[in-house]
């Protein structure tokens, strides 16, 4: 259109005769149209993507194969493509995304579908490494070709691969794309099979990113449980039971959780399936811990550990969301602590950390870190609780695990208050509790409310009155959901708050109620804490002898963990007492 006249360019004809493209896309289309034979290669390449390899393009059947090198060189010379890489496997990319879009949009829809199908089939047949590492690429091509029955298994594979690499948000996207296609599958049995596999993989990914109590977790496992039990699909029913159990547990529906854990265990016994039995035992052990049946919980958790073989069962971490043996060690550490086996509690906690790290499974590592600060919180080891909660927050922020972040924030705030920085600590507790509510968690909330009340009690009378109101609500919530494990320490906290307000009769009644409750549910560690508080209240009264006898009796059952703070505090009080 222009003539070089030496010092300037001039139009070769009148401007209106040139037919200048009205849009950038028209301009790019015109550019492609100058190379009609190479245009087909550009169109096919645009269907592959912004970047593509010579080997993939050459593997697709069609007339373009005969002069492929020449056509590609033409497109490179025209500035439509860039070429880079080695001569054995040259890589190409469109110079700009607009050029790719123009080439793609110039195809008829029927041609696009045909190309997408050819590309997917070619990659599947000739590129096993891409099938393994980028199943979502094949899934996308089959989806655009409306070959949905072929696309769904690749979306499933992509979701599972992302889950195994802890790319949970990516996994959710892939799995949901697969679920969007299942209604188009005409064969009922195949459709149900696809849904079962997709939902059972989706559940752990949602749990990791949003927490166990998120409503979508409940919806996902409810849908999984509603699917018909067709021949060949029965193994996936165990995921539905597990998912409904964990959702019920975290939502504080402990009776339902107990029933579901028994159902899982029975299924394992009926089929003699070790995988189902392992999950069933730890599910029941976890549930019984919160119901304060500590001895039975210990037995169930030990059964989990005994049946578990890391070589055979390490994949549980990916298909259920966390490793069952790590979870069993975590809950066994808590169970031992409540039973007064303090050395065993800390030993089990150390094993959980070691196992989780050896498995390199991030969410299981989050479990082990969280239960480490919980054990320190139980034992009122403020500095250690603060340090471990800080480590958990740092790790889970990196991995985006809100469930453990919120729990750690609450404990970190409580420990901060107990170490002297009440203003900062209370802000953290309130932040953590708000997050706990946002992810739909009711389990442990009464215990966390107790920590909040105890921290508030470090303030003046107005704060203490507010704290008493909170601890009463916590006790009511624990009773409503039968969360006895959390209630056991709440009466001690309530007694301490009454003591601060000078309500000594109410304080004594709360401590005695706590001792009796701990005696009923056989928790020596919590009983010792309540007995210590009662003795400190009555040591200058006429009831000193009785309180001292109760403290000595509570202390006498301990034959391990003697260097732990709750034991050392009680022993110091007994030794400094003038009563023998």
XYZ file of C-alpha atoms in Angstrom:
580
model
C 0.000 0.000 0.000
C 3.041 2.260 0.517
C 5.893 3.209 -1.834
C 9.348 4.047 -0.497
C 10.390 7.287 -2.232
C 13.694 7.589 -0.406
C 12.958 10.137 2.297
C 9.315 9.244 2.842
C 6.520 6.774 2.093
C 3.649 7.560 -0.289
C 0.336 5.807 -0.895
C 0.390 3.708 -4.033
C -3.261 4.559 -4.810
C -6.191 6.539 -3.478
C -6.814 5.785 0.225
C -10.445 4.775 -0.167
C -9.504 1.992 -2.586
C -7.476 -0.033 -0.080
C -10.279 -1.473 2.064
C -8.459 -0.965 5.387
C -9.764 -3.479 8.012
C -12.235 -1.878 10.397
C -11.028 -3.819 13.473
C -7.893 -5.462 14.782
C -9.504 -8.861 14.240
C -10.235 -7.981 10.595
C -6.608 -6.987 10.230
C -5.361 -10.246 11.736
C -7.783 -12.260 9.579
C -6.477 -10.519 6.500
C -2.943 -11.336 7.586
C -3.770 -15.043 7.853
C -5.621 -14.975 4.527
C -2.377 -13.983 2.770
C -1.128 -17.534 3.437
C -4.080 -19.752 2.491
C -2.186 -23.049 2.636
C -0.510 -22.273 5.958
C -3.749 -20.873 7.396
C -5.141 -24.361 8.037
C -2.055 -25.181 10.123
C -2.523 -21.951 12.099
C -6.181 -22.830 12.687
C -5.360 -26.343 13.866
C -2.577 -25.017 16.075
C -4.955 -22.438 17.590
C -7.172 -25.285 18.776
C -4.210 -26.887 20.573
C -3.437 -23.698 22.479
C -1.238 -20.610 22.661
C 1.836 -22.866 22.710
C 2.246 -26.239 21.010
C 4.954 -28.674 19.967
C 5.783 -29.896 16.500
C 5.372 -33.507 17.643
C 1.791 -32.971 18.819
C 0.842 -31.098 15.656
C 2.477 -33.741 13.463
C 0.655 -36.551 15.263
C -2.785 -35.215 14.297
C -4.119 -36.823 11.112
C -4.776 -34.551 8.122
C -3.495 -33.027 4.890
C -1.343 -30.537 6.800
C 1.213 -33.241 7.618
C 2.707 -33.418 4.108
C 4.264 -29.928 4.109
C 4.068 -29.150 7.816
C 7.637 -27.848 8.150
C 7.188 -25.483 5.224
C 3.854 -24.162 6.501
C 5.236 -23.557 9.975
C 8.276 -21.747 8.568
C 5.918 -19.559 6.531
C 3.958 -18.623 9.663
C 7.169 -17.922 11.591
C 8.491 -15.767 8.745
C 5.229 -13.821 8.677
C 5.518 -13.046 12.390
C 2.437 -15.082 13.254
C 4.350 -17.702 15.244
C 7.520 -17.784 17.309
C 9.736 -20.886 17.150
C 11.974 -22.060 19.992
C 13.366 -25.247 21.460
C 15.478 -28.064 20.048
C 15.338 -29.449 16.548
C 14.140 -32.819 17.906
C 11.020 -31.267 19.400
C 10.537 -27.709 18.206
C 8.081 -25.622 20.215
C 5.927 -22.922 18.698
C 3.767 -20.185 20.162
C 1.454 -17.601 18.698
C 3.068 -14.186 18.736
C -0.009 -12.761 20.447
C -3.145 -14.225 22.024
C -5.248 -12.142 19.604
C -3.701 -13.974 16.646
C -4.581 -17.318 18.214
C -8.128 -16.114 18.920
C -8.495 -14.900 15.338
C -7.340 -18.219 13.897
C -9.652 -20.118 16.250
C -12.711 -17.960 15.572
C -12.213 -18.295 11.796
C -13.105 -21.990 12.077
C -16.649 -23.259 11.739
C -18.007 -24.705 15.007
C -18.200 -28.165 13.466
C -14.553 -27.924 12.420
C -13.523 -26.795 15.905
C -15.240 -29.788 17.489
C -13.635 -32.107 14.999
C -10.187 -30.635 15.639
C -10.622 -30.806 19.426
C -11.527 -34.479 19.170
C -8.585 -35.246 16.872
C -6.192 -33.428 19.207
C -7.464 -35.203 22.323
C -7.265 -38.613 20.643
C -3.804 -37.871 19.317
C -2.410 -36.756 22.673
C -4.007 -39.734 24.384
C -2.496 -42.161 21.838
C 0.991 -40.668 21.391
C 1.879 -38.624 24.495
C 1.678 -40.766 27.657
C 3.663 -38.161 29.596
C 0.960 -35.545 28.920
C -1.769 -38.030 29.845
C 0.038 -38.482 33.168
C 1.023 -34.893 33.924
C -1.695 -32.829 32.192
C -4.932 -34.836 32.095
C -6.852 -31.539 32.242
C -5.475 -30.706 28.767
C -7.105 -33.794 27.250
C -10.245 -33.181 29.324
C -10.581 -29.678 27.893
C -10.305 -30.913 24.296
C -12.820 -33.717 24.788
C -15.185 -31.273 26.539
C -15.014 -28.790 23.650
C -15.582 -31.675 21.277
C -18.693 -32.557 23.389
C -17.215 -36.023 23.913
C -18.331 -35.872 27.536
C -18.023 -39.540 28.427
C -14.383 -39.371 27.369
C -13.810 -36.002 29.075
C -15.107 -36.914 32.548
C -12.429 -39.530 33.414
C -9.740 -36.986 32.520
C -11.355 -34.270 34.684
C -11.410 -36.843 37.486
C -7.748 -37.714 36.895
C -6.847 -34.013 36.876
C -8.731 -33.413 40.123
C -7.125 -36.382 41.835
C -3.645 -35.393 40.638
C -4.114 -31.838 41.918
C -5.405 -33.205 45.244
C -2.333 -35.421 45.596
C -0.152 -32.352 45.076
C -2.229 -30.385 47.649
C -3.421 -28.013 44.901
C -6.882 -28.154 46.435
C -8.474 -25.137 44.727
C -7.293 -26.427 41.350
C -8.658 -29.854 42.213
C -12.091 -28.403 43.020
C -12.220 -26.601 39.649
C -11.357 -29.766 37.696
C -13.809 -31.970 39.598
C -16.667 -29.506 39.272
C -16.065 -29.291 35.525
C -16.443 -33.055 35.424
C -19.649 -32.877 37.467
C -21.115 -30.323 35.038
C -20.937 -32.976 32.317
C -22.394 -36.005 34.109
C -26.035 -35.248 33.312
C -25.251 -35.727 29.623
C -24.166 -39.364 30.194
C -27.068 -41.529 29.045
C -25.971 -44.813 30.624
C -27.325 -44.754 34.201
C -24.709 -47.057 35.702
C -21.835 -45.140 34.118
C -23.275 -41.796 35.180
C -23.632 -42.914 38.811
C -20.089 -44.317 38.764
C -18.731 -40.985 37.501
C -20.674 -39.047 40.156
C -19.460 -41.296 42.968
C -15.831 -40.919 41.964
C -16.075 -37.157 41.434
C -17.932 -36.416 44.689
C -15.702 -38.685 46.786
C -12.616 -36.863 45.458
C -14.219 -33.418 45.750
C -15.015 -33.796 49.473
C -11.404 -33.837 50.780
C -10.464 -30.879 48.554
C -13.310 -28.744 49.952
C -12.461 -29.804 53.523
C -8.853 -28.712 53.083
C -9.783 -25.278 51.709
C -12.904 -24.444 53.761
C -12.938 -26.668 56.826
C -14.893 -29.764 57.856
C -18.071 -27.902 58.768
C -18.597 -25.936 55.555
C -22.096 -26.446 54.155
C -20.691 -27.561 50.798
C -18.930 -30.420 52.597
C -22.291 -31.549 53.930
C -23.937 -31.131 50.520
C -21.191 -33.042 48.728
C -21.328 -36.080 50.990
C -25.121 -35.966 51.167
C -25.278 -36.162 47.349
C -22.761 -38.988 47.431
C -24.872 -40.857 49.969
C -28.045 -40.351 47.911
C -26.609 -42.060 44.831
C -28.016 -45.547 44.149
C -25.834 -48.502 45.191
C -25.298 -50.116 41.817
C -23.121 -53.238 41.354
C -19.465 -52.295 41.248
C -20.023 -48.944 42.975
C -20.324 -50.166 46.566
C -16.741 -49.268 47.581
C -17.574 -45.581 47.148
C -20.365 -45.773 49.723
C -17.684 -45.794 52.444
C -16.681 -42.272 51.375
C -20.275 -41.119 51.774
C -20.460 -42.547 55.312
C -17.097 -41.047 56.244
C -18.014 -37.629 54.839
C -21.393 -37.541 56.552
C -19.687 -38.573 59.787
C -17.028 -35.856 59.752
C -19.603 -33.191 58.830
C -21.920 -34.351 61.637
C -19.050 -34.445 64.121
C -17.810 -30.935 63.384
C -21.362 -29.582 63.395
C -21.749 -30.968 66.911
C -24.203 -33.736 65.976
C -22.365 -36.294 68.091
C -25.191 -38.823 68.334
C -25.407 -38.971 64.542
C -21.613 -39.083 64.270
C -21.542 -42.001 66.717
C -24.136 -43.906 64.673
C -22.256 -43.304 61.403
C -18.930 -44.405 62.888
C -20.538 -47.640 64.077
C -22.019 -48.106 60.588
C -18.568 -47.707 59.030
C -17.002 -50.139 61.480
C -19.749 -52.698 60.907
C -19.254 -52.419 57.142
C -15.576 -53.154 57.641
C -16.321 -56.182 59.793
C -18.947 -57.529 57.369
C -16.562 -57.303 54.408
C -13.341 -57.973 56.331
C -12.000 -54.856 54.611
C -8.993 -53.443 56.489
C -9.351 -50.033 54.813
C -12.902 -49.583 56.052
C -12.043 -50.978 59.498
C -9.149 -48.542 59.921
C -11.402 -45.593 59.150
C -14.214 -47.031 61.274
C -12.011 -47.456 64.338
C -10.563 -43.949 64.275
C -13.949 -42.397 63.492
C -15.403 -44.103 66.566
C -12.382 -43.236 68.705
C -12.623 -39.568 67.714
C -16.367 -39.437 68.442
C -16.031 -41.206 71.800
C -13.318 -38.776 72.872
C -15.717 -35.837 72.607
C -18.415 -37.881 74.371
C -15.825 -38.404 77.159
C -15.795 -42.199 76.897
C -12.020 -42.071 77.111
C -11.225 -45.722 77.825
C -13.239 -46.997 74.881
C -11.846 -44.217 72.697
C -8.339 -45.354 73.610
C -9.137 -48.923 72.565
C -10.606 -47.838 69.210
C -7.681 -45.556 68.398
C -5.159 -48.249 69.289
C -7.026 -50.627 66.959
C -6.586 -48.098 64.153
C -2.844 -47.920 64.736
C -2.510 -51.700 64.987
C -4.302 -52.294 61.650
C -2.510 -49.495 59.799
C 0.314 -50.334 57.400
C 1.952 -47.204 55.931
C 2.886 -48.979 52.703
C -0.679 -50.191 52.132
C -2.736 -47.416 53.656
C -0.826 -44.147 53.108
C -3.175 -43.360 50.207
C -5.982 -42.815 52.742
C -4.531 -39.338 53.241
C -5.564 -38.403 49.705
C -8.875 -40.221 49.382
C -10.222 -39.236 52.827
C -8.315 -35.972 53.288
C -6.005 -36.943 56.147
C -3.998 -39.975 57.153
C -6.031 -42.092 59.612
C -2.998 -43.177 61.616
C -1.827 -39.583 62.081
C -5.368 -38.679 63.196
C -5.462 -41.692 65.550
C -2.162 -40.731 67.160
C -3.438 -37.144 67.533
C -6.623 -38.223 69.291
C -4.833 -40.890 71.296
C -2.513 -38.194 72.645
C -5.554 -36.202 73.813
C -7.207 -39.318 75.236
C -4.080 -40.261 77.201
C -3.879 -36.708 78.533
C -7.450 -36.769 79.834
C -6.815 -40.218 81.351
C -3.787 -38.836 83.177
C -1.208 -40.769 81.119
C 0.748 -37.597 80.505
C 4.021 -39.086 79.254
C 2.113 -41.295 76.836
C 0.149 -38.257 75.651
C 3.270 -36.342 74.689
C 4.858 -39.460 73.170
C 1.823 -40.084 70.952
C 1.902 -36.444 69.896
C 5.549 -36.806 68.851
C 4.731 -39.943 66.839
C 1.916 -38.082 65.035
C 4.326 -35.318 63.996
C 6.963 -37.805 62.849
C 4.499 -39.898 60.841
C 2.849 -36.886 59.193
C 6.229 -35.492 58.134
C 7.352 -38.876 56.788
C 4.213 -39.084 54.618
C 4.788 -35.560 53.235
C 1.039 -34.993 53.324
C 0.405 -31.303 54.117
C -3.082 -31.586 55.647
C -1.954 -34.423 57.936
C 1.012 -32.272 58.972
C -1.533 -29.577 59.850
C -3.315 -32.122 62.061
C -0.131 -33.003 63.949
C 0.792 -29.363 64.522
C -2.700 -28.470 65.727
C -2.885 -31.267 68.278
C 0.542 -30.274 69.567
C -0.685 -26.838 70.637
C -3.935 -28.371 71.924
C -2.057 -30.717 74.275
C -0.009 -27.773 75.576
C -3.218 -25.809 76.032
C -4.790 -28.668 78.027
C -1.749 -28.683 80.320
C -1.681 -24.880 80.670
C 1.832 -24.686 79.264
C 1.365 -21.145 78.026
C 4.683 -20.477 76.304
C 4.717 -23.828 74.502
C 1.074 -23.403 73.440
C 1.913 -19.972 72.051
C 4.950 -21.209 70.133
C 3.214 -24.243 68.614
C 0.122 -22.240 67.652
C 2.402 -19.710 65.925
C 4.060 -22.526 63.974
C 0.652 -23.907 63.011
C -0.608 -20.522 61.825
C 2.486 -19.994 59.681
C 2.236 -23.453 58.116
C -1.517 -23.428 57.541
C -1.476 -19.905 56.102
C 1.034 -21.193 53.575
C -1.211 -24.189 52.791
C -4.530 -22.268 53.112
C -6.113 -24.528 55.782
C -8.694 -22.315 57.560
C -9.836 -24.953 60.061
C -6.469 -25.178 61.801
C -5.675 -21.469 61.346
C -8.746 -20.434 63.340
C -8.128 -22.974 66.105
C -4.481 -21.920 66.349
C -5.430 -18.225 66.427
C -7.747 -18.811 69.407
C -5.129 -20.735 71.388
C -2.414 -18.261 70.425
C -4.597 -15.423 71.700
C -5.364 -17.246 74.957
C -1.697 -18.023 75.598
C -0.787 -14.414 74.791
C -3.309 -13.238 77.411
C -2.050 -15.683 80.028
C 1.508 -14.480 79.396
C 0.493 -10.873 80.090
C -0.566 -9.180 76.840
C -4.330 -9.271 77.410
C -5.363 -6.602 74.904
C -3.560 -8.212 71.976
C -4.559 -11.725 73.024
C -8.270 -10.937 73.258
C -8.264 -9.519 69.738
C -6.758 -12.771 68.464
C -9.285 -14.909 70.353
C -12.208 -12.922 68.960
C -10.753 -13.124 65.457
C -10.328 -16.888 65.752
C -13.835 -17.435 67.141
C -15.358 -15.415 64.288
C -13.448 -17.584 61.823
C -14.566 -20.726 63.654
C -18.177 -19.657 63.171
C -17.602 -18.774 59.507
C -16.395 -22.291 58.663
C -19.409 -23.820 60.395
C -17.594 -25.521 63.280
C -19.426 -26.225 66.529
C -17.173 -28.977 67.907
C -14.528 -27.595 70.331
C -16.343 -24.248 70.401
C -17.406 -24.638 74.056
C -13.756 -25.269 74.983
C -12.638 -22.229 72.982
C -15.372 -20.116 74.584
C -13.945 -21.195 77.943
C -10.515 -19.907 76.894
C -12.158 -16.630 75.885
C -13.901 -16.371 79.251
C -10.683 -17.147 81.145
C -8.829 -14.460 79.186
C -11.579 -11.893 79.812
C -11.367 -12.732 83.499
C -7.927 -11.166 83.575
C -9.637 -7.772 83.318
C -11.805 -5.891 85.803
C -15.205 -6.785 87.286
C -17.153 -5.716 84.191
C -15.014 -8.021 82.049
C -15.427 -10.833 84.577
C -19.211 -10.504 84.510
C -19.078 -10.782 80.727
C -16.768 -13.787 81.063
C -19.230 -15.533 83.396
C -21.975 -15.035 80.823
C -19.743 -16.561 78.121
C -18.772 -19.578 80.209
C -22.433 -20.234 81.063
C -23.232 -20.189 77.332
C -20.294 -22.519 76.724
C -21.581 -25.005 79.310
C -25.065 -24.832 77.803
C -23.654 -25.414 74.289
C -21.574 -28.361 75.471
C -24.617 -29.930 77.163
C -26.790 -29.333 74.098
C -24.355 -31.229 71.870
C -23.219 -33.762 74.515
C -19.649 -32.469 74.124
C -18.586 -33.633 77.564
C -14.832 -33.475 76.883
C -15.118 -29.694 76.533
C -17.448 -29.298 79.514
C -15.083 -30.988 81.990
C -12.867 -27.900 82.397
C -15.554 -25.243 82.021
C -16.743 -25.537 85.643
C -13.211 -24.904 86.898
C -13.037 -21.784 84.722
C -16.442 -20.682 85.999
C -15.264 -21.183 89.581
C -12.153 -19.070 88.980
C -14.301 -16.258 87.590
C -16.626 -16.362 90.614
C -13.566 -16.278 92.858
C -12.301 -13.138 91.098
C -15.667 -11.482 91.731
C -15.610 -12.493 95.381
C -18.472 -14.985 94.967
C -16.722 -17.653 97.031
C -19.755 -19.886 97.623
C -20.490 -20.009 93.900
C -16.797 -20.600 93.172
C -16.664 -23.570 95.566
C -19.842 -25.031 94.074
C -18.417 -24.767 90.552
C -15.132 -26.418 91.537
C -16.922 -29.258 93.336
C -19.253 -29.755 90.370
C -16.228 -29.937 88.076
C -14.495 -32.496 90.308
C -17.616 -34.671 90.426
C -18.049 -34.502 86.654
C -14.410 -35.455 86.074
C -14.823 -38.330 88.525
C -17.910 -39.560 86.661
C -16.174 -39.493 83.298
C -12.849 -40.759 84.668
C -10.551 -37.918 83.712
C -7.818 -37.701 86.358
C -6.036 -34.813 84.618
C -9.068 -32.548 84.534
C -9.992 -33.651 88.064
C -6.535 -32.652 89.302
C -6.918 -29.186 87.768
C -10.307 -28.715 89.451
C -9.033 -30.099 92.782
C -6.039 -27.744 92.642
C -8.386 -24.802 92.113
C -10.618 -25.913 95.010
C -7.652 -26.231 97.383
C -6.368 -22.773 96.440
C -9.831 -21.394 97.232
C -10.180 -23.158 100.600
C -6.587 -23.297 101.888
C -7.211 -20.505 104.380
C -10.615 -21.760 105.496
C -11.906 -24.377 107.894
C -12.374 -26.676 104.905
C -8.651 -26.756 104.247
C -8.202 -30.358 105.439
C -10.973 -31.677 103.192
C -9.654 -29.736 100.175
C -6.116 -30.962 100.843
C -7.298 -34.561 101.082
C -9.141 -34.199 97.776
C -6.040 -32.747 96.144
C -3.781 -35.518 97.533
C -6.248 -38.130 96.349
C -6.385 -36.582 92.875
C -2.593 -36.414 92.742
C -1.965 -39.944 94.022
C -3.156 -41.652 90.821
C -0.353 -40.154 88.727
C 2.732 -42.266 88.199
C 4.024 -40.502 85.077
C 4.305 -36.985 83.696
C 5.600 -35.813 87.049
C 7.569 -32.980 85.454
C 4.484 -31.489 83.820
C 3.180 -28.181 85.124
C -0.199 -29.399 86.423
C 1.542 -32.109 88.507
C 4.301 -29.806 89.744
C 1.787 -27.152 90.785
C -0.334 -29.659 92.723
C 2.725 -31.254 94.379
C 4.030 -27.841 95.443
C 0.702 -27.024 97.078
C 0.658 -30.347 98.948
C 4.279 -30.046 100.083
C 3.826 -26.458 101.255
C 0.677 -27.340 103.137
C 0.956 -27.689 106.918
C -1.529 -30.568 106.748
C -0.119 -34.077 106.296
